[in-house]
PDB file of C-alpha atoms in Angstrom:
ATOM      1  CA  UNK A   1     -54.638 -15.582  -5.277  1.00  0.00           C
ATOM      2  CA  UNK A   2     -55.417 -12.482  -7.228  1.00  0.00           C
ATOM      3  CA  UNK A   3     -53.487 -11.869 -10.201  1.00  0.00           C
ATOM      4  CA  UNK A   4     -50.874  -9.297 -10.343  1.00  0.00           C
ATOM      5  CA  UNK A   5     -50.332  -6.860 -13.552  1.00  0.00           C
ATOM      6  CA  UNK A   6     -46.962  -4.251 -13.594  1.00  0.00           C
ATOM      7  CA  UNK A   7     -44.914  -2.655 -16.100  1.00  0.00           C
ATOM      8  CA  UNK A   8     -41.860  -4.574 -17.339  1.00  0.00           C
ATOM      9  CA  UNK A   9     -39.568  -1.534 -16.887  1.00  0.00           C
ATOM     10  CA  UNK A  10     -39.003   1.625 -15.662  1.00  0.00           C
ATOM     11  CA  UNK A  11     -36.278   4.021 -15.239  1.00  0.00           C
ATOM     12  CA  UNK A  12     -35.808   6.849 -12.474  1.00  0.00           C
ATOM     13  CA  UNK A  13     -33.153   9.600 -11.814  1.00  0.00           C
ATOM     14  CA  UNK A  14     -30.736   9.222  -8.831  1.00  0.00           C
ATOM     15  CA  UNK A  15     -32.375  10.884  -6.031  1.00  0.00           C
ATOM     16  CA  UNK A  16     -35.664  11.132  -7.138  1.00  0.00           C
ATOM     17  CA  UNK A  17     -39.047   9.483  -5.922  1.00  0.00           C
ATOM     18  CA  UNK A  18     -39.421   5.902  -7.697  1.00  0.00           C
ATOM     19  CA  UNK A  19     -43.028   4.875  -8.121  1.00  0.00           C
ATOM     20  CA  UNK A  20     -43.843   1.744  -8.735  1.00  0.00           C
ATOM     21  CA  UNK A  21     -47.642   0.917  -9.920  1.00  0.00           C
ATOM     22  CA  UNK A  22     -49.515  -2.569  -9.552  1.00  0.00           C
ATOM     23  CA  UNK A  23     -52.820  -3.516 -10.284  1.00  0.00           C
ATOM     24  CA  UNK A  24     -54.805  -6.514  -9.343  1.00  0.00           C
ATOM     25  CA  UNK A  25     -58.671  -5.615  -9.957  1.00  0.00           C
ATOM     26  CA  UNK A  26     -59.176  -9.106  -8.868  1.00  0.00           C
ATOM     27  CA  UNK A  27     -58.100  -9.219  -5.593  1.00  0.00           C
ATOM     28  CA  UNK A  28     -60.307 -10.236  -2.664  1.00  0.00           C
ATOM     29  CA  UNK A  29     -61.293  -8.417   1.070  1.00  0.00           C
ATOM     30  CA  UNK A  30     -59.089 -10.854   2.198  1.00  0.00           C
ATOM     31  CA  UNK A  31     -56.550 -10.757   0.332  1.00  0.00           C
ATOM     32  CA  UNK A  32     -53.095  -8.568   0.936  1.00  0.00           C
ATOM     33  CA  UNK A  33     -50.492  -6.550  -1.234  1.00  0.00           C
ATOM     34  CA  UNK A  34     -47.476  -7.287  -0.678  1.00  0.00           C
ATOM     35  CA  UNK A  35     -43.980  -6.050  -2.595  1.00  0.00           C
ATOM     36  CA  UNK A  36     -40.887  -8.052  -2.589  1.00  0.00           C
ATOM     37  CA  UNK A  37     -37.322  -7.162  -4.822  1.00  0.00           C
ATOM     38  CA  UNK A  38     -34.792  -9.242  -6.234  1.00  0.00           C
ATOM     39  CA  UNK A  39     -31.133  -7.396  -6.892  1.00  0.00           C
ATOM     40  CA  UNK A  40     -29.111  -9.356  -9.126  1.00  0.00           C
ATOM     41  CA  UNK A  41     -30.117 -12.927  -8.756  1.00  0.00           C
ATOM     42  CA  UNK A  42     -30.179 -12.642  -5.310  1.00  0.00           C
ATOM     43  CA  UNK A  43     -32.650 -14.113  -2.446  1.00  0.00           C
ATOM     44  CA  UNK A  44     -35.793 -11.768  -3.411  1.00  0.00           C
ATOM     45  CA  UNK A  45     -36.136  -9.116  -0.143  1.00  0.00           C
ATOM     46  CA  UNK A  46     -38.916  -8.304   1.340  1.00  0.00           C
ATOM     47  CA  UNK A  47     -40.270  -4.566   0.982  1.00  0.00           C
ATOM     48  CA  UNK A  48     -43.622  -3.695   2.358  1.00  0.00           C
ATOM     49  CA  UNK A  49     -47.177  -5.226   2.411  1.00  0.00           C
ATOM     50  CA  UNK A  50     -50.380  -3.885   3.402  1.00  0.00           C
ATOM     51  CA  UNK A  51     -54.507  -4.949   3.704  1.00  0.00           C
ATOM     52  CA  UNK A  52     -55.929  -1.474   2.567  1.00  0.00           C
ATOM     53  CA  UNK A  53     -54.523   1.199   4.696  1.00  0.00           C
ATOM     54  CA  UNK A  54     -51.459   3.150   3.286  1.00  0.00           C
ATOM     55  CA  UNK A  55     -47.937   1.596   4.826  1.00  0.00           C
ATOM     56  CA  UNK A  56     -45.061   3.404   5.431  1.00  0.00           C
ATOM     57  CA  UNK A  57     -41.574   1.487   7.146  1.00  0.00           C
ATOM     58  CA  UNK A  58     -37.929   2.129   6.868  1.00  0.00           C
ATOM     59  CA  UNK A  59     -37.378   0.973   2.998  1.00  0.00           C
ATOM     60  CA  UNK A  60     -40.785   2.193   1.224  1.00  0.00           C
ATOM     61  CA  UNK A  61     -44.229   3.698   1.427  1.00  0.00           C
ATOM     62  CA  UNK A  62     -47.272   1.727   0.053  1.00  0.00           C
ATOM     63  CA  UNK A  63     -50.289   3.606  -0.733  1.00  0.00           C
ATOM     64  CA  UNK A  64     -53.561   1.875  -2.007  1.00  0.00           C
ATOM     65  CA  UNK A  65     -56.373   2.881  -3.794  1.00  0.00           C
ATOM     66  CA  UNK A  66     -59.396   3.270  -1.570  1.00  0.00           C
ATOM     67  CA  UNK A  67     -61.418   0.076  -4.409  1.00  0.00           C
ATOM     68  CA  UNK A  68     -58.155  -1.616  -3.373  1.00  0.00           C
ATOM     69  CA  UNK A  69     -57.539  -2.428  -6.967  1.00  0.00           C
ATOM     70  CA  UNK A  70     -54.502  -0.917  -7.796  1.00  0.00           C
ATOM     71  CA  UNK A  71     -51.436   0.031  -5.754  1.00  0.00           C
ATOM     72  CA  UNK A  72     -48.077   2.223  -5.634  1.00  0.00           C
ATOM     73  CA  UNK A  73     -45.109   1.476  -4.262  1.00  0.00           C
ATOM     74  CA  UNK A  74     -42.704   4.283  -3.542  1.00  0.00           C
ATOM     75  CA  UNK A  75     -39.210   4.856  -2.934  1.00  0.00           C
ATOM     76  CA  UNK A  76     -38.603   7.964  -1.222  1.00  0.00           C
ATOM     77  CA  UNK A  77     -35.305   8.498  -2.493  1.00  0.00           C
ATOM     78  CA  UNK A  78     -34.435   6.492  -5.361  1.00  0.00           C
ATOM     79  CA  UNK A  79     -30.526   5.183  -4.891  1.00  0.00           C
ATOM     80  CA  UNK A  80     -28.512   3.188  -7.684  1.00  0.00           C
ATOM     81  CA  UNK A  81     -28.795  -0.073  -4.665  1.00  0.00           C
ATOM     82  CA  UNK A  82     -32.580  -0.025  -5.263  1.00  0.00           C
ATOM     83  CA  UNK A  83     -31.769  -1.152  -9.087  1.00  0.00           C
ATOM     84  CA  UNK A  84     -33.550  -4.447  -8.851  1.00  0.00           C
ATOM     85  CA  UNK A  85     -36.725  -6.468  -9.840  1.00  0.00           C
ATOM     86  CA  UNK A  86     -39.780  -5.419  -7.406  1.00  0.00           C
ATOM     87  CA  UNK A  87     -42.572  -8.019  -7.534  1.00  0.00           C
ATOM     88  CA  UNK A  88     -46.434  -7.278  -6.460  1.00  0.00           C
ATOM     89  CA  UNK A  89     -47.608 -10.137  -4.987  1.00  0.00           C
ATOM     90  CA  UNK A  90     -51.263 -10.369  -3.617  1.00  0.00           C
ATOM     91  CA  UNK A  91     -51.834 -12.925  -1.007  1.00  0.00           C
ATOM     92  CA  UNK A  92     -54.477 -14.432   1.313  1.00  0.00           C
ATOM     93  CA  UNK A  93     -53.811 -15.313   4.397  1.00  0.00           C
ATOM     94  CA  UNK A  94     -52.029 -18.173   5.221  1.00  0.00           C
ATOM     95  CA  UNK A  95     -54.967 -19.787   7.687  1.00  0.00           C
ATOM     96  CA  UNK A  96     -57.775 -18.951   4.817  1.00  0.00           C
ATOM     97  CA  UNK A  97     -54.797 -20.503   1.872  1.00  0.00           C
ATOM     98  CA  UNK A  98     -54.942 -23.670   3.805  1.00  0.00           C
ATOM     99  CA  UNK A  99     -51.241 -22.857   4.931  1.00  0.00           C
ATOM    100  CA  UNK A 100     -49.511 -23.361   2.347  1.00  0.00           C
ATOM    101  CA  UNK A 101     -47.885 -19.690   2.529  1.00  0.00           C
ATOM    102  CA  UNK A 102     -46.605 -19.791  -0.916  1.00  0.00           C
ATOM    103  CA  UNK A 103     -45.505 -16.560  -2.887  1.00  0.00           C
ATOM    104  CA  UNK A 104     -46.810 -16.490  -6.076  1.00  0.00           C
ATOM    105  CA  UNK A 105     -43.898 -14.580  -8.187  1.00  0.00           C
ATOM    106  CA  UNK A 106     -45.114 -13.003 -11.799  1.00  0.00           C
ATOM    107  CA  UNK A 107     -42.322 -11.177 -13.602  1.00  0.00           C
ATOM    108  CA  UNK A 108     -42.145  -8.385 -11.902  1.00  0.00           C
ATOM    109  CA  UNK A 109     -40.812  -4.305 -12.901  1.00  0.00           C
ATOM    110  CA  UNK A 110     -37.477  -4.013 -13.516  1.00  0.00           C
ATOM    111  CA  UNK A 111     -36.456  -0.414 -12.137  1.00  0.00           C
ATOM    112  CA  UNK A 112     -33.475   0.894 -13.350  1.00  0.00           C
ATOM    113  CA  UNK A 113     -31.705   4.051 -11.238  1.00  0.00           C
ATOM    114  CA  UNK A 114     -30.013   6.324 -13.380  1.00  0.00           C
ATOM    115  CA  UNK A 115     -26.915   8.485 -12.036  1.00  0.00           C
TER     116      UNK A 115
ATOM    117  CA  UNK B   1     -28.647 -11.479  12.301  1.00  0.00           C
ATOM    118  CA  UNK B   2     -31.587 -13.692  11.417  1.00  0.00           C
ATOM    119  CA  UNK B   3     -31.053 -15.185   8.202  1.00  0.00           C
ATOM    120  CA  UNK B   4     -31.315 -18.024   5.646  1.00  0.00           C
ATOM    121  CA  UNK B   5     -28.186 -20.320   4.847  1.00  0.00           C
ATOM    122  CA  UNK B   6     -27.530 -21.897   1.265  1.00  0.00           C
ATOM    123  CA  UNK B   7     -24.646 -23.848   0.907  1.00  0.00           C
ATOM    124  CA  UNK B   8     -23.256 -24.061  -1.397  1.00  0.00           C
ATOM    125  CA  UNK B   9     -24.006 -21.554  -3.301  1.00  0.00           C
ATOM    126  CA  UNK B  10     -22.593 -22.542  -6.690  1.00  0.00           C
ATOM    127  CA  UNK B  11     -22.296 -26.535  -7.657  1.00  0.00           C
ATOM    128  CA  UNK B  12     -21.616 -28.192 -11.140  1.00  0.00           C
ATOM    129  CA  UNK B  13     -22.282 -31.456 -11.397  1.00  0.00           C
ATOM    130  CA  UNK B  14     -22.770 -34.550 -13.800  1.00  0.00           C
ATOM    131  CA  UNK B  15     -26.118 -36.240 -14.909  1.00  0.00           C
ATOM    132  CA  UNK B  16     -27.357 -39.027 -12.134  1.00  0.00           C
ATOM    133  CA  UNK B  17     -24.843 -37.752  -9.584  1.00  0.00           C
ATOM    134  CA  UNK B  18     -27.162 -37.525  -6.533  1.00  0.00           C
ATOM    135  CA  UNK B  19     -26.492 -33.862  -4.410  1.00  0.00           C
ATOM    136  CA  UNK B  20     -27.744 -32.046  -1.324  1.00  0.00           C
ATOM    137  CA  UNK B  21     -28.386 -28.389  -1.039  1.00  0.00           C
ATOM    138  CA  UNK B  22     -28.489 -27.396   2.411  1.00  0.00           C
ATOM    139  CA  UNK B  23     -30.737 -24.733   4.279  1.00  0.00           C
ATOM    140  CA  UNK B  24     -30.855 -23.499   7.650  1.00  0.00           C
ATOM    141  CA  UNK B  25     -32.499 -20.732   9.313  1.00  0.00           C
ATOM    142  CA  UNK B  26     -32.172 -19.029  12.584  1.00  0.00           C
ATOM    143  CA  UNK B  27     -35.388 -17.272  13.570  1.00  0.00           C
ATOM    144  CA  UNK B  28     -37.187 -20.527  14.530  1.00  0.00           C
ATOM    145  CA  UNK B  29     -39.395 -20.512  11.679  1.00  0.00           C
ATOM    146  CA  UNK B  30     -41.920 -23.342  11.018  1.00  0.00           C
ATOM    147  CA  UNK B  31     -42.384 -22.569   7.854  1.00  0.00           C
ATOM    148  CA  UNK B  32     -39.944 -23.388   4.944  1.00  0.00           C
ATOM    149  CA  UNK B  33     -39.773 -23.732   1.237  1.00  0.00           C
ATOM    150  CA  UNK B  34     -37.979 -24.306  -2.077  1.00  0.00           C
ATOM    151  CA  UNK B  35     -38.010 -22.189  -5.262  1.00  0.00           C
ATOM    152  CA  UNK B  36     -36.504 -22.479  -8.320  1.00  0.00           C
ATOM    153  CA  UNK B  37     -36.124 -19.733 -10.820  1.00  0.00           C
ATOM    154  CA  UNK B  38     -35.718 -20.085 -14.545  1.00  0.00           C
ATOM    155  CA  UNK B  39     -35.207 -17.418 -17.298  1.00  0.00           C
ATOM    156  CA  UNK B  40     -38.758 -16.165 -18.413  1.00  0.00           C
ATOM    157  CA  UNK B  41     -40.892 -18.559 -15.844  1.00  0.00           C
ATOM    158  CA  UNK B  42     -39.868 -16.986 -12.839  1.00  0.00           C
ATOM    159  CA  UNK B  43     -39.966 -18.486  -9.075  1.00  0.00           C
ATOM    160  CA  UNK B  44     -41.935 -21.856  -9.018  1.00  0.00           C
ATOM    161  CA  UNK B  45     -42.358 -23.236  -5.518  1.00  0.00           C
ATOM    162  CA  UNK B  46     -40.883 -27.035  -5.365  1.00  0.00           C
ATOM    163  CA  UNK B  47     -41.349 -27.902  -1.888  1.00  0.00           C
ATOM    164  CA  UNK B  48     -42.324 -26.365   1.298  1.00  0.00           C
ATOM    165  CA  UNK B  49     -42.859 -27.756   5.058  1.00  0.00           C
ATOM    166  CA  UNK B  50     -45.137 -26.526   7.685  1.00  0.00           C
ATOM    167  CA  UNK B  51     -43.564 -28.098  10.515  1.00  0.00           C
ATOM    168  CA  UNK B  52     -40.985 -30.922  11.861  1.00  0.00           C
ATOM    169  CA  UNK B  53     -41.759 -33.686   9.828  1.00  0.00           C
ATOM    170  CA  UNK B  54     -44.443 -31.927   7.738  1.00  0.00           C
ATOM    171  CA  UNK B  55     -43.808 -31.477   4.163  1.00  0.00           C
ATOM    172  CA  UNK B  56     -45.543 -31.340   1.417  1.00  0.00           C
ATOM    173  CA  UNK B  57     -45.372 -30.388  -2.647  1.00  0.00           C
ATOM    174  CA  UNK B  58     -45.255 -27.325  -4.304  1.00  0.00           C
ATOM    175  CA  UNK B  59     -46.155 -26.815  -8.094  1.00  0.00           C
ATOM    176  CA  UNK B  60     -42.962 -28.601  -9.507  1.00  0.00           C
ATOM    177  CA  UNK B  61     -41.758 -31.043  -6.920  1.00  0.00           C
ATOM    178  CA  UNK B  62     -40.746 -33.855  -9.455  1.00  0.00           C
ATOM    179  CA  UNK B  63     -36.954 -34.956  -9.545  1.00  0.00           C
ATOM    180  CA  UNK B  64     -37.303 -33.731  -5.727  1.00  0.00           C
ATOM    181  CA  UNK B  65     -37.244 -34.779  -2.144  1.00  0.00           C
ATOM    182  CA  UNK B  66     -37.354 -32.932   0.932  1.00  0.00           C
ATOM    183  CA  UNK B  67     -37.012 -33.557   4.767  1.00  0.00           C
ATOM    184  CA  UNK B  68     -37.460 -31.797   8.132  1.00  0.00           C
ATOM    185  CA  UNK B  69     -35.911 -33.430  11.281  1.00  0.00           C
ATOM    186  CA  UNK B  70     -35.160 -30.089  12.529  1.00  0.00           C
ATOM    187  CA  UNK B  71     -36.851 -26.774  12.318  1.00  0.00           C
ATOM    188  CA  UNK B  72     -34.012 -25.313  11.464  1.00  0.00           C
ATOM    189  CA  UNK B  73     -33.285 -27.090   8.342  1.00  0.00           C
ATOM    190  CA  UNK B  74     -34.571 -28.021   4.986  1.00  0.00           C
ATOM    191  CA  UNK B  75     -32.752 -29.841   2.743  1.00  0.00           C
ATOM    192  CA  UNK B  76     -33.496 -30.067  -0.981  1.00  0.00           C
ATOM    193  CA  UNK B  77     -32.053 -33.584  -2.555  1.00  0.00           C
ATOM    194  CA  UNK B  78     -31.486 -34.246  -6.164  1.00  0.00           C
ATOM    195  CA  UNK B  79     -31.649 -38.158  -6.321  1.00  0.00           C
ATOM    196  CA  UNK B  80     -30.283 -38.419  -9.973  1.00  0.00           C
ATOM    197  CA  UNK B  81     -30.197 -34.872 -11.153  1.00  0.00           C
ATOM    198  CA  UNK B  82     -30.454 -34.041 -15.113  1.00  0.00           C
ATOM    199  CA  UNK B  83     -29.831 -31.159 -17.082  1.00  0.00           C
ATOM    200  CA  UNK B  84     -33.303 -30.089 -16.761  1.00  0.00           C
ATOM    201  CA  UNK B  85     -32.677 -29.301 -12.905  1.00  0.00           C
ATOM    202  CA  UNK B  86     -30.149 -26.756 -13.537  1.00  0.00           C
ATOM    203  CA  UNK B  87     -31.708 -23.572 -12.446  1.00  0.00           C
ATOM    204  CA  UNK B  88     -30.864 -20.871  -9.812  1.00  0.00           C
ATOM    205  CA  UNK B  89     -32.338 -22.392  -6.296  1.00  0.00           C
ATOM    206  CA  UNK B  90     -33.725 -20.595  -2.971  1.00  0.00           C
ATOM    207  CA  UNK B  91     -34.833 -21.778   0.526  1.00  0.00           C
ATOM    208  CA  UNK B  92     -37.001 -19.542   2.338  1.00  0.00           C
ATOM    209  CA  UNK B  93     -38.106 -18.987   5.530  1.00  0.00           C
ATOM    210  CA  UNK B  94     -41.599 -17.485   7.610  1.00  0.00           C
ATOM    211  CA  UNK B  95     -43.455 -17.578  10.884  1.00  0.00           C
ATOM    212  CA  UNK B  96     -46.826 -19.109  10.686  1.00  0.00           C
ATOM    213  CA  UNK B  97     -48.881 -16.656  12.530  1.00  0.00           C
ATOM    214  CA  UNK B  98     -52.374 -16.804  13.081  1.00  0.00           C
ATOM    215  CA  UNK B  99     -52.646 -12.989  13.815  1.00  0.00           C
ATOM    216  CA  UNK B 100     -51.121 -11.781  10.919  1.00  0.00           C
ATOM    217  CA  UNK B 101     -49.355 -11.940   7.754  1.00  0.00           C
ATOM    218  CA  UNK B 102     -45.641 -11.477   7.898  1.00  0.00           C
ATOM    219  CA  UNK B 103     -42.816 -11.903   5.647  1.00  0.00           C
ATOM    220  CA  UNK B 104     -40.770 -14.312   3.907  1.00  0.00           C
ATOM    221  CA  UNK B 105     -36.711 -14.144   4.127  1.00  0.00           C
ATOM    222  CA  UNK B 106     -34.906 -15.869   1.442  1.00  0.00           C
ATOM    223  CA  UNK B 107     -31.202 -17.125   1.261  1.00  0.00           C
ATOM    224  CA  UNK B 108     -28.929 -15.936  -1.173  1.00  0.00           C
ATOM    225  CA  UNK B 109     -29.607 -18.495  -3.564  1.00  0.00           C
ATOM    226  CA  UNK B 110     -27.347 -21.758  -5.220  1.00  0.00           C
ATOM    227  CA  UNK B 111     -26.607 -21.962  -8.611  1.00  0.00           C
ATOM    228  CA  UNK B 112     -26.892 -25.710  -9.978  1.00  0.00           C
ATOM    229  CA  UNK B 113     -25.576 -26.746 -13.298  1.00  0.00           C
ATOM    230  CA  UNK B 114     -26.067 -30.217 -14.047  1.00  0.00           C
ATOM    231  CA  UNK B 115     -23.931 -31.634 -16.878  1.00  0.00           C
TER     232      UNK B 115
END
């Protein structure tokens, strides 16, 4: 799997648009982006992935560049719940991996919401 | 509610004391897995199991067994557990689906401390 490269922190205002940058200038045509969090030691949660066409769902939007090397993930409206680890995790998949399906974590950004 | 099931979810024990951690899931899943995370090394993968009766090691499987009667569960057994194993543990869960890439739901996670 392609490696992963984000910022160790970042900080963002109650309220406001969080955005989250990845890159992985390795990463293959087969290959997808997804984004996973972790609040407090807990279970990481799934956010959002995509192949190359932006993403939008319930939590997060997903937008990637059009060279696929780099991505954003954004939180619409940042809340002081979303403090948490989000991880960038590029993946194959799973028929192509040879099923193995695993998640390969790196360390992550830690986003900190600010009242 | 489809979820993952840890039990328990905190557990101190003493050096060569063999324990179970327990994991169930509801949503049918065939695939299941094993992390541990560690301060500064992040999620490794310790186990994970396609199928009934298919399992198979992650990156750091030793100290470790596995099983899979049921698809439903997938417990992780210490044998003789040693300080070394004490570490913040997750089961998760997916789908193995040929069409597409889907997600991964964790359980909340069991904090071993082995004395």
């Amino acid at each position: 799997d392609a490696k992963t490269t984000q910022p160790p922190s970042m900080d963002c205002a109650e309220g406001r648009a969080a955005n989250l940058p990845c890159n992985h200038s390795t990463i293959s045509g087969n290959e997808y982006v997804y984004w996973y969090r972790q609040i407090h030691s807990q279970g990481p949660q799934y956010i959002i992935h995509g192949l190359k066409n932006n993403e939008t769902n319930e939590m997060a939007s997903l937008i990637i560049t059009e060279d696929r090397k780099s991505s954003t993930l954004i939180l619409p409206h940042a809340t002081l719940r979303d403090t948490a680890v989000y991880y960038c995790i590029v993946r194959a998949n799973h028929i192509t991996q040879g099923g193995s399906e695993k998640l390969v974590f790196g360390k992550g950004t830690k986003l900190t919401v600010n009242p | 509610e489809a979820q993952v099931t840890q039990n328990p979810r905190y557990l101190i024990t003493v050096t060569g004391k063999k324990l179970t951690v327990t994991c169930s899931q509801n949503m049918n899943h065939e695939y299941m897995s094993w992390y541990r995370q560690d301060p500064g090394l992040g999620l490794r993968q310790i186990y994970y199991s396609m199928n009934v009766e298919v399992t198979d090691k992650g990156d750091v499987p030793e100290g470790y067994k596995v099983s899979r009667k049921e698809k439903r569960n997938f417990p992780l057994i210490l044998e003789s557990p040693s300080p070394n194993q004490t570490s913040l543990y997750f089961c998760a869960s997916s789908p193995m689906n040929r069409d597409r890439n889907t997600e991964a739901f964790f359980g909340q996670g069991t904090r071993l401390t082995v004395v």
